[in-house]
XYZ file of C-alpha atoms in Angstrom:
742
model
C -9.911 -6.936 81.923
C -6.692 -4.930 82.473
C -6.300 -3.762 86.128
C -5.453 -0.172 87.101
C -1.832 -0.843 88.082
C -1.337 -2.921 84.830
C -2.237 0.017 82.680
C 0.240 2.245 84.675
C 2.976 -0.309 84.189
C 2.441 -0.388 80.469
C 3.008 3.354 80.287
C 5.996 3.313 82.820
C 7.850 0.966 80.391
C 8.447 3.744 77.942
C 7.873 6.815 80.249
C 9.340 6.439 83.671
C 8.160 9.870 84.544
C 4.436 9.122 83.819
C 1.784 11.036 85.859
C 0.295 7.954 87.608
C -2.269 10.174 89.468
C -3.751 11.343 86.211
C -4.032 7.781 84.750
C -5.424 6.491 88.057
C -8.034 9.233 88.268
C -9.083 8.738 84.623
C -9.305 4.886 85.253
C -11.560 5.202 88.244
C -13.681 7.996 86.780
C -14.586 6.208 83.409
C -15.170 2.844 85.348
C -17.621 4.644 87.721
C -19.416 6.557 84.917
C -19.940 3.486 82.703
C -21.002 1.439 85.734
C -23.090 -1.521 84.770
C -23.118 -0.733 81.052
C -22.292 -3.742 78.771
C -21.253 -4.179 75.195
C -22.816 -6.382 72.521
C -20.328 -9.159 73.564
C -21.743 -9.109 77.163
C -18.427 -7.699 78.610
C -18.503 -4.616 80.816
C -18.529 -1.552 78.684
C -15.501 -0.158 80.518
C -13.385 -2.888 78.923
C -13.656 -0.923 75.578
C -12.056 2.305 76.578
C -9.486 0.250 78.548
C -8.501 -1.682 75.350
C -8.253 1.550 73.430
C -5.842 2.924 76.012
C -3.821 -0.298 75.780
C -3.586 0.041 71.935
C -2.258 3.602 72.455
C 0.273 2.426 75.002
C 1.613 0.207 72.132
C 2.149 3.344 70.298
C 3.836 4.873 73.280
C 1.637 7.993 73.552
C 1.638 10.643 76.259
C -0.263 10.527 79.422
C -2.942 12.931 78.352
C -3.810 10.840 75.231
C -4.078 7.679 77.322
C -6.371 9.561 79.741
C -8.447 10.779 76.812
C -8.741 7.116 75.631
C -10.113 6.007 78.986
C -12.662 8.866 78.895
C -13.519 9.137 75.268
C -17.085 7.667 75.527
C -18.050 9.289 78.846
C -19.819 12.429 77.487
C -21.718 10.393 74.817
C -22.698 7.443 76.800
C -22.954 8.573 80.458
C -24.047 11.590 82.371
C -20.596 13.145 82.342
C -20.378 16.690 80.863
C -17.565 18.760 79.293
C -17.656 21.153 82.243
C -17.125 18.285 84.712
C -14.274 16.736 82.715
C -12.613 20.256 82.422
C -12.898 20.632 86.216
C -11.387 17.307 87.163
C -8.888 16.690 84.279
C -8.285 20.103 82.813
C -9.405 21.930 79.754
C -6.992 20.212 77.373
C -8.288 16.788 78.046
C -11.985 18.034 77.994
C -11.495 19.474 74.592
C -10.173 16.233 73.276
C -12.880 14.105 74.722
C -15.535 16.593 73.312
C -13.819 16.493 69.902
C -14.001 12.640 69.876
C -17.651 12.808 70.886
C -18.540 14.931 67.914
C -16.713 12.667 65.539
C -18.529 9.589 66.784
C -21.790 11.175 65.839
C -20.883 11.732 62.240
C -22.414 9.687 59.575
C -19.544 9.279 57.080
C -21.354 6.835 54.756
C -24.511 8.905 54.575
C -26.453 8.933 51.435
C -27.530 12.540 52.212
C -25.989 15.778 51.140
C -24.991 16.571 54.794
C -22.294 14.031 54.345
C -20.039 16.872 52.919
C -20.398 18.827 56.156
C -19.724 15.658 58.225
C -16.547 14.905 56.338
C -15.463 18.442 56.715
C -15.960 18.309 60.439
C -13.999 15.009 60.644
C -10.917 16.614 58.952
C -11.201 19.846 60.880
C -11.268 17.994 64.162
C -8.237 15.906 63.122
C -6.363 19.008 62.042
C -6.923 20.605 65.373
C -5.128 18.029 67.429
C -3.483 14.865 66.058
C -4.376 13.038 69.318
C -8.034 13.134 68.300
C -7.105 11.070 65.234
C -4.905 8.676 67.126
C -7.548 7.954 69.810
C -10.264 7.608 67.125
C -8.268 5.144 65.092
C -7.610 3.043 68.290
C -11.207 3.249 69.134
C -12.119 2.078 65.653
C -9.578 -0.649 65.753
C -11.039 -2.268 68.852
C -14.580 -1.849 67.635
C -13.490 -3.683 64.444
C -11.912 -6.532 66.543
C -15.182 -7.043 68.327
C -17.597 -6.203 65.422
C -18.678 -9.799 65.065
C -20.712 -9.465 68.264
C -22.901 -6.935 66.602
C -26.057 -8.782 65.521
C -27.639 -6.338 63.067
C -26.150 -6.981 59.611
C -26.980 -3.440 58.340
C -25.085 -1.764 61.369
C -22.204 -4.225 61.051
C -21.893 -3.551 57.321
C -22.088 0.232 57.750
C -19.311 0.240 60.345
C -17.088 -1.936 58.105
C -17.803 0.219 55.077
C -16.973 3.391 57.035
C -13.758 1.793 58.176
C -12.754 0.681 54.797
C -13.622 3.969 53.068
C -12.550 6.424 55.610
C -10.588 5.342 58.622
C -8.226 2.683 57.072
C -7.072 5.007 54.243
C -6.725 7.850 56.793
C -4.550 5.582 58.984
C -2.476 4.936 55.839
C -2.231 8.572 55.002
C -0.872 9.188 58.444
C 1.773 6.557 57.889
C 0.242 4.094 60.241
C 0.414 1.051 57.836
C 0.104 -1.751 60.345
C -3.073 -0.225 61.819
C -4.283 0.437 58.273
C -3.704 -3.189 57.282
C -5.401 -4.631 60.256
C -8.498 -2.295 59.662
C -8.674 -3.316 56.110
C -8.584 -7.039 56.834
C -11.170 -6.746 59.535
C -13.534 -4.729 57.259
C -12.756 -7.009 54.308
C -13.846 -9.981 56.460
C -17.278 -8.366 57.126
C -17.867 -6.811 53.644
C -16.694 -9.814 51.480
C -16.562 -12.930 53.828
C -16.377 -15.324 50.923
C -13.429 -13.708 49.257
C -11.719 -13.320 52.678
C -12.209 -17.042 53.491
C -10.991 -18.165 50.057
C -7.843 -16.088 50.139
C -7.108 -17.121 53.814
C -7.453 -20.729 52.919
C -5.122 -20.302 49.913
C -2.599 -18.473 52.115
C -2.746 -21.211 54.800
C -2.285 -23.940 52.262
C 0.702 -22.000 50.734
C 2.152 -21.372 54.220
C 1.993 -25.109 55.030
C 3.410 -26.036 51.580
C 6.343 -23.618 51.791
C 6.739 -23.635 55.624
C 10.597 -23.663 55.297
C 10.941 -21.162 52.489
C 10.605 -17.919 54.577
C 13.088 -19.297 57.185
C 15.571 -20.436 54.491
C 15.495 -16.944 52.762
C 15.899 -15.194 56.075
C 18.911 -17.320 56.948
C 20.441 -16.974 53.400
C 20.110 -13.183 53.468
C 21.335 -12.759 57.025
C 24.469 -14.897 56.126
C 25.110 -12.873 52.995
C 25.078 -9.641 54.984
C 27.003 -10.977 57.917
C 29.855 -12.089 55.519
C 30.280 -8.356 54.705
C 30.162 -7.296 58.434
C 26.634 -5.694 58.054
C 24.544 -5.999 61.239
C 20.979 -6.375 60.294
C 17.595 -7.762 61.199
C 15.750 -9.791 58.526
C 12.030 -10.459 58.998
C 9.934 -12.517 56.550
C 6.173 -12.393 56.158
C 3.362 -13.101 53.790
C 0.929 -10.588 52.375
C -2.284 -9.938 54.086
C -5.627 -11.143 52.691
C -7.086 -7.806 51.717
C -3.751 -6.669 50.283
C -3.826 -9.706 47.973
C -7.476 -9.212 47.146
C -6.938 -5.536 46.224
C -4.068 -6.371 43.807
C -5.942 -9.184 42.215
C -8.899 -6.830 41.643
C -6.738 -3.881 40.395
C -4.668 -6.023 37.969
C -7.373 -8.584 37.094
C -5.178 -11.406 37.876
C -5.595 -14.830 39.769
C -3.956 -15.783 42.954
C -1.462 -17.984 41.084
C -0.216 -14.938 39.140
C 0.820 -12.891 42.235
C 4.555 -12.536 42.287
C 5.111 -11.001 45.701
C 3.094 -12.918 48.216
C 6.326 -13.282 50.168
C 7.978 -10.209 51.562
C 11.082 -9.464 53.684
C 12.202 -6.534 55.670
C 15.887 -5.771 56.203
C 16.584 -3.395 58.976
C 19.937 -1.738 59.452
C 21.548 1.083 61.413
C 21.956 3.949 58.841
C 21.057 5.226 55.349
C 24.450 4.286 53.828
C 24.023 0.621 54.830
C 20.598 0.480 53.176
C 22.203 1.126 49.732
C 25.040 -1.268 50.592
C 22.435 -3.974 51.246
C 20.707 -3.204 47.967
C 23.972 -3.691 46.025
C 24.600 -6.980 47.720
C 21.036 -8.218 47.134
C 21.100 -7.165 43.476
C 24.573 -8.761 43.002
C 23.469 -12.037 44.655
C 20.062 -12.410 43.037
C 18.390 -11.188 39.795
C 16.198 -8.220 40.177
C 12.796 -7.997 38.532
C 12.646 -5.051 36.120
C 10.271 -2.339 36.973
C 9.886 -3.318 40.646
C 12.422 -0.923 42.221
C 11.326 2.136 44.304
C 13.526 4.371 46.329
C 11.369 6.096 48.984
C 14.519 7.111 50.959
C 15.668 9.675 48.477
C 12.060 10.594 47.704
C 9.851 9.864 50.844
C 6.139 9.399 50.625
C 3.936 12.281 51.693
C 3.092 10.330 54.817
C 6.858 10.207 55.906
C 7.289 6.687 54.734
C 10.898 5.969 53.861
C 12.314 2.626 52.464
C 13.831 0.903 49.526
C 11.512 -1.573 47.754
C 12.934 -4.202 45.297
C 11.699 -7.455 43.966
C 14.371 -10.248 43.324
C 14.179 -13.862 42.180
C 15.078 -15.685 45.373
C 17.051 -18.862 45.903
C 14.036 -21.105 45.336
C 13.320 -19.335 42.113
C 10.430 -17.646 43.962
C 9.807 -13.892 43.542
C 10.166 -12.146 46.843
C 9.710 -8.396 47.758
C 12.392 -6.794 49.874
C 12.014 -3.567 51.933
C 15.263 -2.172 53.165
C 15.230 0.538 55.741
C 16.794 1.704 58.920
C 15.428 0.985 62.461
C 14.283 4.592 62.698
C 12.481 4.416 59.362
C 10.830 1.203 60.460
C 9.558 2.868 63.514
C 7.890 5.533 61.612
C 6.626 2.949 59.032
C 4.902 1.064 61.971
C 3.619 4.015 63.967
C 3.442 6.694 61.390
C 2.567 10.068 62.793
C 2.388 8.528 66.320
C 6.159 7.958 66.098
C 6.603 11.680 66.328
C 4.941 11.753 69.717
C 7.457 9.434 71.368
C 8.982 10.451 74.636
C 12.415 12.001 74.915
C 14.588 11.361 77.925
C 14.161 13.994 80.649
C 10.923 15.492 79.188
C 8.390 15.421 82.008
C 4.871 14.412 80.750
C 5.986 13.681 77.220
C 6.791 16.069 74.396
C 4.938 19.001 72.997
C 2.345 17.611 70.591
C 1.992 21.083 68.944
C 5.458 20.755 67.400
C 4.221 17.785 65.265
C 3.569 20.138 62.513
C 7.228 20.811 62.258
C 8.421 17.315 62.378
C 5.730 15.269 60.510
C 5.334 15.795 56.731
C 1.899 13.942 56.841
C 0.428 16.007 59.656
C 1.849 19.291 58.280
C 0.301 18.506 54.960
C -3.051 17.789 56.571
C -2.974 20.915 58.675
C -1.988 23.124 55.682
C -4.670 21.611 53.494
C -7.504 21.886 56.019
C -6.414 25.447 57.022
C -6.555 26.513 53.340
C -9.912 24.753 52.594
C -11.591 25.626 55.908
C -11.862 29.246 54.696
C -14.595 28.165 52.312
C -18.128 29.589 53.313
C -19.987 26.341 52.616
C -19.358 22.589 52.660
C -20.072 22.554 48.921
C -17.278 25.048 48.339
C -14.982 22.995 50.525
C -15.627 19.911 48.437
C -15.328 21.798 45.086
C -11.871 23.014 45.984
C -10.610 19.865 47.820
C -7.867 17.987 46.015
C -7.246 15.397 48.735
C -4.414 13.068 48.331
C -5.282 11.152 51.470
C -5.574 7.764 49.928
C -2.624 6.000 48.367
C -4.501 3.087 46.891
C -7.771 5.018 46.200
C -9.051 7.955 44.576
C -11.488 9.957 46.573
C -14.156 11.785 44.432
C -17.347 13.705 45.100
C -20.812 14.045 43.618
C -22.073 17.469 42.935
C -24.067 17.162 46.203
C -21.088 16.394 48.217
C -21.280 12.534 48.645
C -17.959 10.820 48.871
C -17.156 8.044 46.438
C -14.021 5.922 47.107
C -12.719 4.094 44.039
C -9.512 2.235 43.143
C -6.858 4.070 41.280
C -7.312 3.966 37.518
C -11.134 4.180 37.950
C -13.142 6.156 35.333
C -16.542 8.018 35.378
C -18.096 4.710 34.475
C -16.941 3.209 37.752
C -18.072 6.379 39.510
C -21.509 6.212 38.039
C -22.080 2.668 39.082
C -20.635 3.224 42.553
C -23.328 6.023 43.056
C -26.231 3.645 41.750
C -26.663 0.896 39.171
C -29.334 2.874 37.379
C -27.144 5.930 37.046
C -24.393 3.782 35.642
C -26.687 2.114 33.126
C -28.015 5.421 31.784
C -24.621 7.357 31.640
C -23.938 9.049 28.348
C -21.208 11.515 29.460
C -19.712 13.280 32.389
C -18.174 16.458 33.549
C -15.132 16.509 35.930
C -14.763 19.702 37.779
C -17.228 21.365 35.511
C -15.588 20.315 32.193
C -16.897 17.792 29.768
C -14.433 14.884 29.391
C -14.464 11.400 27.773
C -15.748 8.405 29.757
C -12.314 6.932 29.565
C -10.729 9.713 31.623
C -8.913 8.435 34.695
C -10.231 10.038 37.956
C -7.985 11.816 40.393
C -8.168 12.531 44.044
C -10.659 15.383 44.852
C -12.477 15.442 41.458
C -16.080 16.502 41.508
C -17.821 14.220 38.988
C -21.143 14.937 37.505
C -22.725 12.154 35.411
C -24.839 13.101 32.360
C -27.737 10.625 31.827
C -30.189 9.691 29.223
C -33.134 7.360 29.574
C -32.598 6.145 26.030
C -29.002 5.030 26.940
C -27.974 1.468 27.605
C -24.505 0.112 28.579
C -22.283 -0.786 25.646
C -19.852 -3.634 25.138
C -16.751 -1.353 25.211
C -17.648 -0.183 28.660
C -16.206 -3.469 29.910
C -12.768 -2.270 28.717
C -13.261 1.138 30.587
C -14.568 -0.006 33.913
C -12.081 -1.305 36.585
C -14.351 -2.086 39.482
C -16.004 -5.434 40.010
C -19.321 -3.742 40.763
C -19.398 -1.828 37.537
C -18.240 -4.622 35.368
C -20.779 -6.953 36.894
C -23.566 -4.425 36.416
C -22.525 -3.856 32.822
C -22.474 -7.558 31.985
C -26.058 -7.938 33.526
C -27.297 -5.047 31.507
C -25.842 -6.277 28.276
C -27.252 -9.828 28.769
C -30.662 -8.372 29.520
C -30.465 -6.095 26.402
C -29.365 -9.033 24.237
C -32.175 -11.119 25.715
C -34.728 -8.416 24.962
C -33.524 -8.224 21.270
C -33.609 -11.915 20.811
C -37.116 -12.040 22.447
C -38.319 -9.336 20.026
C -36.866 -11.333 17.083
C -38.501 -14.562 18.309
C -41.819 -12.846 18.826
C -41.810 -11.608 15.222
C -40.946 -15.010 13.793
C -43.681 -16.632 15.879
C -46.156 -14.104 15.013
C -45.720 -14.643 11.281
C -45.931 -18.426 11.796
C -49.127 -18.034 13.829
C -50.579 -15.876 11.084
C -49.914 -18.537 8.473
C -51.932 -20.984 10.470
C -54.793 -18.520 11.198
C -53.862 -18.411 14.865
C -53.537 -15.394 17.263
C -50.221 -15.156 19.157
C -50.550 -14.284 22.861
C -48.739 -15.141 26.089
C -51.647 -17.380 27.461
C -51.476 -19.741 24.506
C -47.705 -20.113 24.888
C -47.729 -20.590 28.662
C -48.639 -24.322 28.591
C -45.763 -25.291 26.364
C -42.983 -23.593 28.463
C -42.223 -26.760 30.576
C -42.060 -28.702 27.219
C -39.257 -26.512 25.987
C -37.621 -26.065 29.497
C -38.244 -22.242 29.542
C -39.072 -20.286 32.648
C -41.156 -17.691 30.986
C -42.775 -16.588 27.650
C -39.879 -14.051 27.252
C -37.264 -16.880 27.656
C -39.181 -18.823 24.996
C -39.229 -15.861 22.723
C -35.555 -15.264 23.124
C -34.756 -19.014 22.516
C -36.637 -18.843 19.178
C -34.891 -15.561 18.315
C -31.436 -17.272 18.989
C -32.524 -20.283 16.982
C -32.113 -22.542 19.980
C -35.703 -23.577 19.442
C -37.249 -23.607 15.887
C -40.530 -21.731 15.592
C -41.972 -24.663 13.706
C -41.452 -26.807 16.761
C -43.469 -24.470 18.889
C -46.201 -24.257 16.310
C -46.392 -28.080 16.006
C -46.776 -28.430 19.818
C -49.508 -25.832 20.029
C -51.208 -26.930 16.814
C -50.300 -30.658 16.256
C -53.100 -31.431 13.898
C -52.002 -28.848 11.320
C -50.460 -30.176 8.089
C -48.315 -27.671 6.193
C -48.008 -27.605 2.449
C -44.650 -27.309 0.827
C -45.189 -23.720 0.239
C -46.346 -22.915 3.748
C -43.331 -24.738 5.156
C -41.048 -22.410 3.205
C -43.098 -19.235 3.734
C -41.077 -16.206 4.803
C -37.897 -17.736 3.675
C -35.845 -16.902 0.577
C -36.395 -19.380 -2.243
C -33.123 -20.869 -3.619
C -31.778 -20.249 -6.941
C -33.430 -22.173 -9.784
C -37.096 -21.851 -8.658
C -39.217 -19.963 -11.171
C -41.510 -17.196 -10.171
C -44.904 -18.228 -9.018
C -47.953 -16.532 -7.390
C -47.300 -15.060 -3.950
C -43.490 -14.587 -4.468
C -41.971 -11.178 -4.591
C -39.143 -10.609 -7.119
C -36.611 -8.522 -5.302
C -33.912 -8.044 -7.864
C -35.152 -7.751 -11.507
C -33.349 -10.640 -13.124
C -32.491 -12.381 -9.798
C -34.146 -15.730 -9.049
C -34.207 -14.937 -5.286
C -37.818 -14.704 -4.294
C -39.900 -14.350 -1.161
C -43.307 -15.881 -0.421
C -45.653 -13.989 1.935
C -49.054 -14.896 3.560
C -52.121 -14.457 1.299
C -53.269 -10.864 1.082
C -50.074 -9.499 2.577
C -47.776 -7.065 0.962
C -43.983 -6.950 0.916
C -44.017 -4.162 3.474
C -46.225 -5.879 5.989
C -44.649 -9.344 5.688
C -40.890 -8.454 5.738
C -39.073 -7.992 9.022
C -38.391 -4.245 9.580
C -34.670 -3.444 10.104
C -33.736 -0.191 11.892
C -30.040 -0.700 12.258
C -27.767 -1.634 15.057
C -29.516 0.571 17.468
C -32.922 -1.000 16.934
C -34.658 -3.640 19.102
C -33.324 -6.624 17.211
C -29.931 -8.451 17.281
C -28.696 -7.052 14.079
C -25.301 -6.940 12.478
C -24.132 -6.145 9.021
C -22.207 -8.255 6.482
C -18.473 -8.210 7.436
C -17.331 -7.825 3.828
C -19.067 -4.675 2.536
C -21.973 -4.098 4.905
C -25.320 -2.817 3.760
C -27.018 0.661 3.643
C -30.632 1.916 3.516
C -31.681 1.824 -0.164
C -30.089 -1.589 -0.732
C -32.238 -4.556 -1.428
C -31.396 -6.747 1.620
C -31.665 -10.377 2.900
C -31.371 -11.431 6.596
C -29.411 -14.557 7.524
C -30.326 -15.946 10.854
C -27.338 -17.472 12.650
C -27.893 -19.406 15.954
C -26.693 -17.455 18.897
C -25.732 -14.403 16.842
C -29.031 -12.955 15.516
C -29.470 -11.626 11.986
C -26.699 -10.611 9.615
C -27.819 -8.212 6.851
C -26.518 -8.700 3.254
C -27.241 -6.770 0.088
C -29.277 -8.996 -2.250
C -26.339 -8.990 -4.734
C -23.752 -10.149 -2.216
C -21.625 -12.949 -3.444
C -21.430 -14.320 0.191
C -25.050 -15.371 0.023
C -24.240 -18.453 -2.016
C -22.549 -19.907 1.091
C -25.924 -20.251 2.939
C -27.634 -23.324 1.647
C -29.724 -23.906 4.733
C -32.989 -22.105 3.765
C -34.196 -22.058 7.399
C -31.521 -19.375 7.935
C -32.994 -16.946 5.352
C -35.407 -14.183 6.523
C -37.268 -11.585 4.496
C -36.330 -8.288 5.733
C -36.792 -4.571 4.731
C -35.531 -1.260 5.898
C -37.593 0.732 8.373
C -35.506 3.885 8.341
C -36.956 7.382 8.541
C -35.389 10.210 6.511
C -33.597 11.968 9.324
C -32.108 9.004 11.129
C -29.007 9.502 13.233
C -27.136 6.194 12.468
C -24.603 5.745 9.744
C -24.196 2.385 8.001
C -21.203 0.442 6.722
C -20.041 0.268 3.076
C -16.864 -0.722 1.282
C -15.351 0.722 -1.893
C -12.362 -0.324 -4.023
C -10.262 2.484 -5.328
C -7.544 2.569 -7.819
C -5.494 5.706 -7.303
C -2.396 7.348 -9.058
C 0.816 6.734 -7.118
C 1.819 10.290 -6.362
C 2.146 12.487 -3.228
C -1.188 13.805 -1.930
C -3.393 11.285 -3.609
C -4.574 9.766 -0.394
C -5.123 13.176 1.127
C -7.266 14.182 -1.906
C -9.436 11.041 -1.471
C -9.878 11.598 2.253
C -10.794 15.290 1.466
C -13.471 14.355 -0.982
C -14.932 11.834 1.541
C -14.879 14.323 4.350
C -16.401 17.063 2.245
C -19.220 14.788 1.366
C -19.970 14.068 4.982
C -18.592 10.572 4.884
C -16.623 8.916 7.559
C -13.573 6.602 6.986
C -13.524 3.651 9.217
C -10.608 1.741 7.734
C -8.173 1.862 4.748
C -6.226 -1.113 3.519
C -3.616 -1.253 0.638
C -4.384 -4.397 -1.337
C -1.970 -3.854 -4.320
C 0.900 -1.593 -5.141
C 2.568 -0.811 -8.434
C 4.969 1.755 -9.816
C 2.083 3.914 -11.124
C -1.030 2.859 -9.285
C -2.195 1.689 -5.874
C -5.269 -0.407 -5.135
C -6.976 0.155 -1.806
C -10.168 -0.683 -0.066
C -11.846 1.936 2.101
C -14.595 1.158 4.584
C -16.962 3.970 4.911
C -19.802 4.887 7.293
C -22.666 6.625 5.288
C -26.285 7.623 5.797
C -27.864 5.669 2.911
C -27.434 4.515 -0.710
C -28.009 7.971 -2.166
C -25.164 9.194 0.074
C -22.891 6.457 -0.812
C -23.448 6.855 -4.600
C -22.705 10.667 -4.193
C -19.248 9.873 -2.621
C -18.531 7.340 -5.272
C -19.337 9.799 -8.086
C -17.201 12.533 -6.473
C -14.340 10.061 -6.267
C -14.610 9.157 -9.857
C -14.329 12.751 -10.861
C -11.055 13.265 -8.955
C -7.841 13.419 -11.183
C -5.946 11.101 -8.842
C -8.593 8.333 -9.026
C -8.466 5.934 -11.943
C -11.405 3.764 -10.850
C -13.699 3.294 -7.840
C -16.522 0.796 -7.350
C -18.490 -0.564 -4.376
C -17.512 -3.972 -3.150
C -19.690 -6.689 -1.644
C -17.826 -9.907 -1.263
């Protein structure tokens, strides 16, 4: 543990006029108040405020801030009072200690509505005095360094989550990038230990493999600049684990695809030399297009200034270069703390109140909070907040004020799943700041997002192309797999039901339970799904359950379409007048009770429609069972049916569509149209006026006077389709139109 004189010496190194009496008094007072208290690690509790003070000496902060660091837990954890601290150390220090005490009691990852008020208090405390933020960040940094001593998983994860979502981005917004990076890595190690370990191992292996690469590039670059009489400092480094993880997640790329694991900083004396170095680098090595950013001419909101470029280095390895002055580097390292450095001859440090004039980041924060603090309620505060606090995240709010941190590019789908998986699974729409918007809308900082839900909704395949967070994508995949499993299970149950009826048996779960092990299935639902996917044949299940049964030829082909060439016989339904395609059903059954009911894509079966022409309610239809894909519905007159000679694939199906259904169905028409201006517009007008929807148009033949095209439509039923075809035939620009079913 650091001794009293050692702390004073640390401050004296950058401030020869330090108030040693103040530091000594704070040291002794805090040590006495904490007494025999211990931390989770077993160390004396006083070691914690002492380490916080040491972190702040690295930032070269004033005497008052160092004293506050020593005292910051006394009001909360000891019998010290604000009045006593005011009396001994002055009102300024007492106010700062009390502000830190209030912040430490805030629950910033609360699931309750009061989180809005807590976050508001945090920002208001920070805006009141920047030293509150600096001490709090140092306090959090030391707590994260020792977080592994906390035994309770829930408490450890809560602290890490709060650090990742609130304090690390806040440090970044204040320009303290080194502190932000360390906080992120420490939190990442707790929240995702497997990913942290994997990336760390990969980095260590890469560092060992390319041990000499960083040194070679440093020397090469230094020599290039020295030849042109440029004094510089070149420092090489590898990206940190969380930075790599975040980039891999945002861009959905693997470790091997990262192009800027190696980075170098070139420090020079003035701005003009920065641009000279840039010219030398780009002349010497090829630059990577799209990887140049000039934050000197256009600084970031947190005062960060530097030139970024990526080049193909001497070993053909992409490396990122940051070119800046020494002063810019000091601000990049310490951020807002750099504005609190001591000036020669200024007793006790500089006037912290003047930071607003010198720091863009702090001035922005003060102005934002001053404007928003005028709201009467926390909800009004959140509604009007347009925070740009987080460079790599968007910070949004639920209508009740809960903070949701998401990566840039996130959509309402990501937001819904971040709130709760059930909310994500039932999302049908959203409002952003009170306005209805598409689910593909990219969220921005400060958006208030209201998710619209429906119990009938389930995740859709295209959501995977919308979601960007791993949590959302994983939940969507799970839901899609479960929905598909349920559909296959429903189909398998129907197939088995009909097989059982043919043998005079009753289908129930208890009768299937004994055969699960035989078919390597964990549950009856899994067995049903396997039958629906055609992984297991229904006849195999029936034969295991009823091994003594002998099927006749007709029974073996029951419920399947009979192939061409078989004459009509009793028990077979003629579906298509002169067609020889027949269906056999159980004795006493009718076509309606025996056929599998089809309700469309939104039903409870794995259904799709023929790719070349589709099918619509009113068509006589046939189902083709394809292993792993479910049922494909074809019109009975489709020419494609001749390609299916495995009769086990054929299923007797029928429409089960009510009159006022909400789903359209696919159909294809071939149109021969006059080649003149406006003919396509006239065809589209007719289809639109008749409530049809055009899904696709393809030109299949062109001549001087006529064009041939196919149009994929979405219609309600056969009657609707025929009305559109008849209307098209009556158009002057149409020579011929007919339905197509390839």
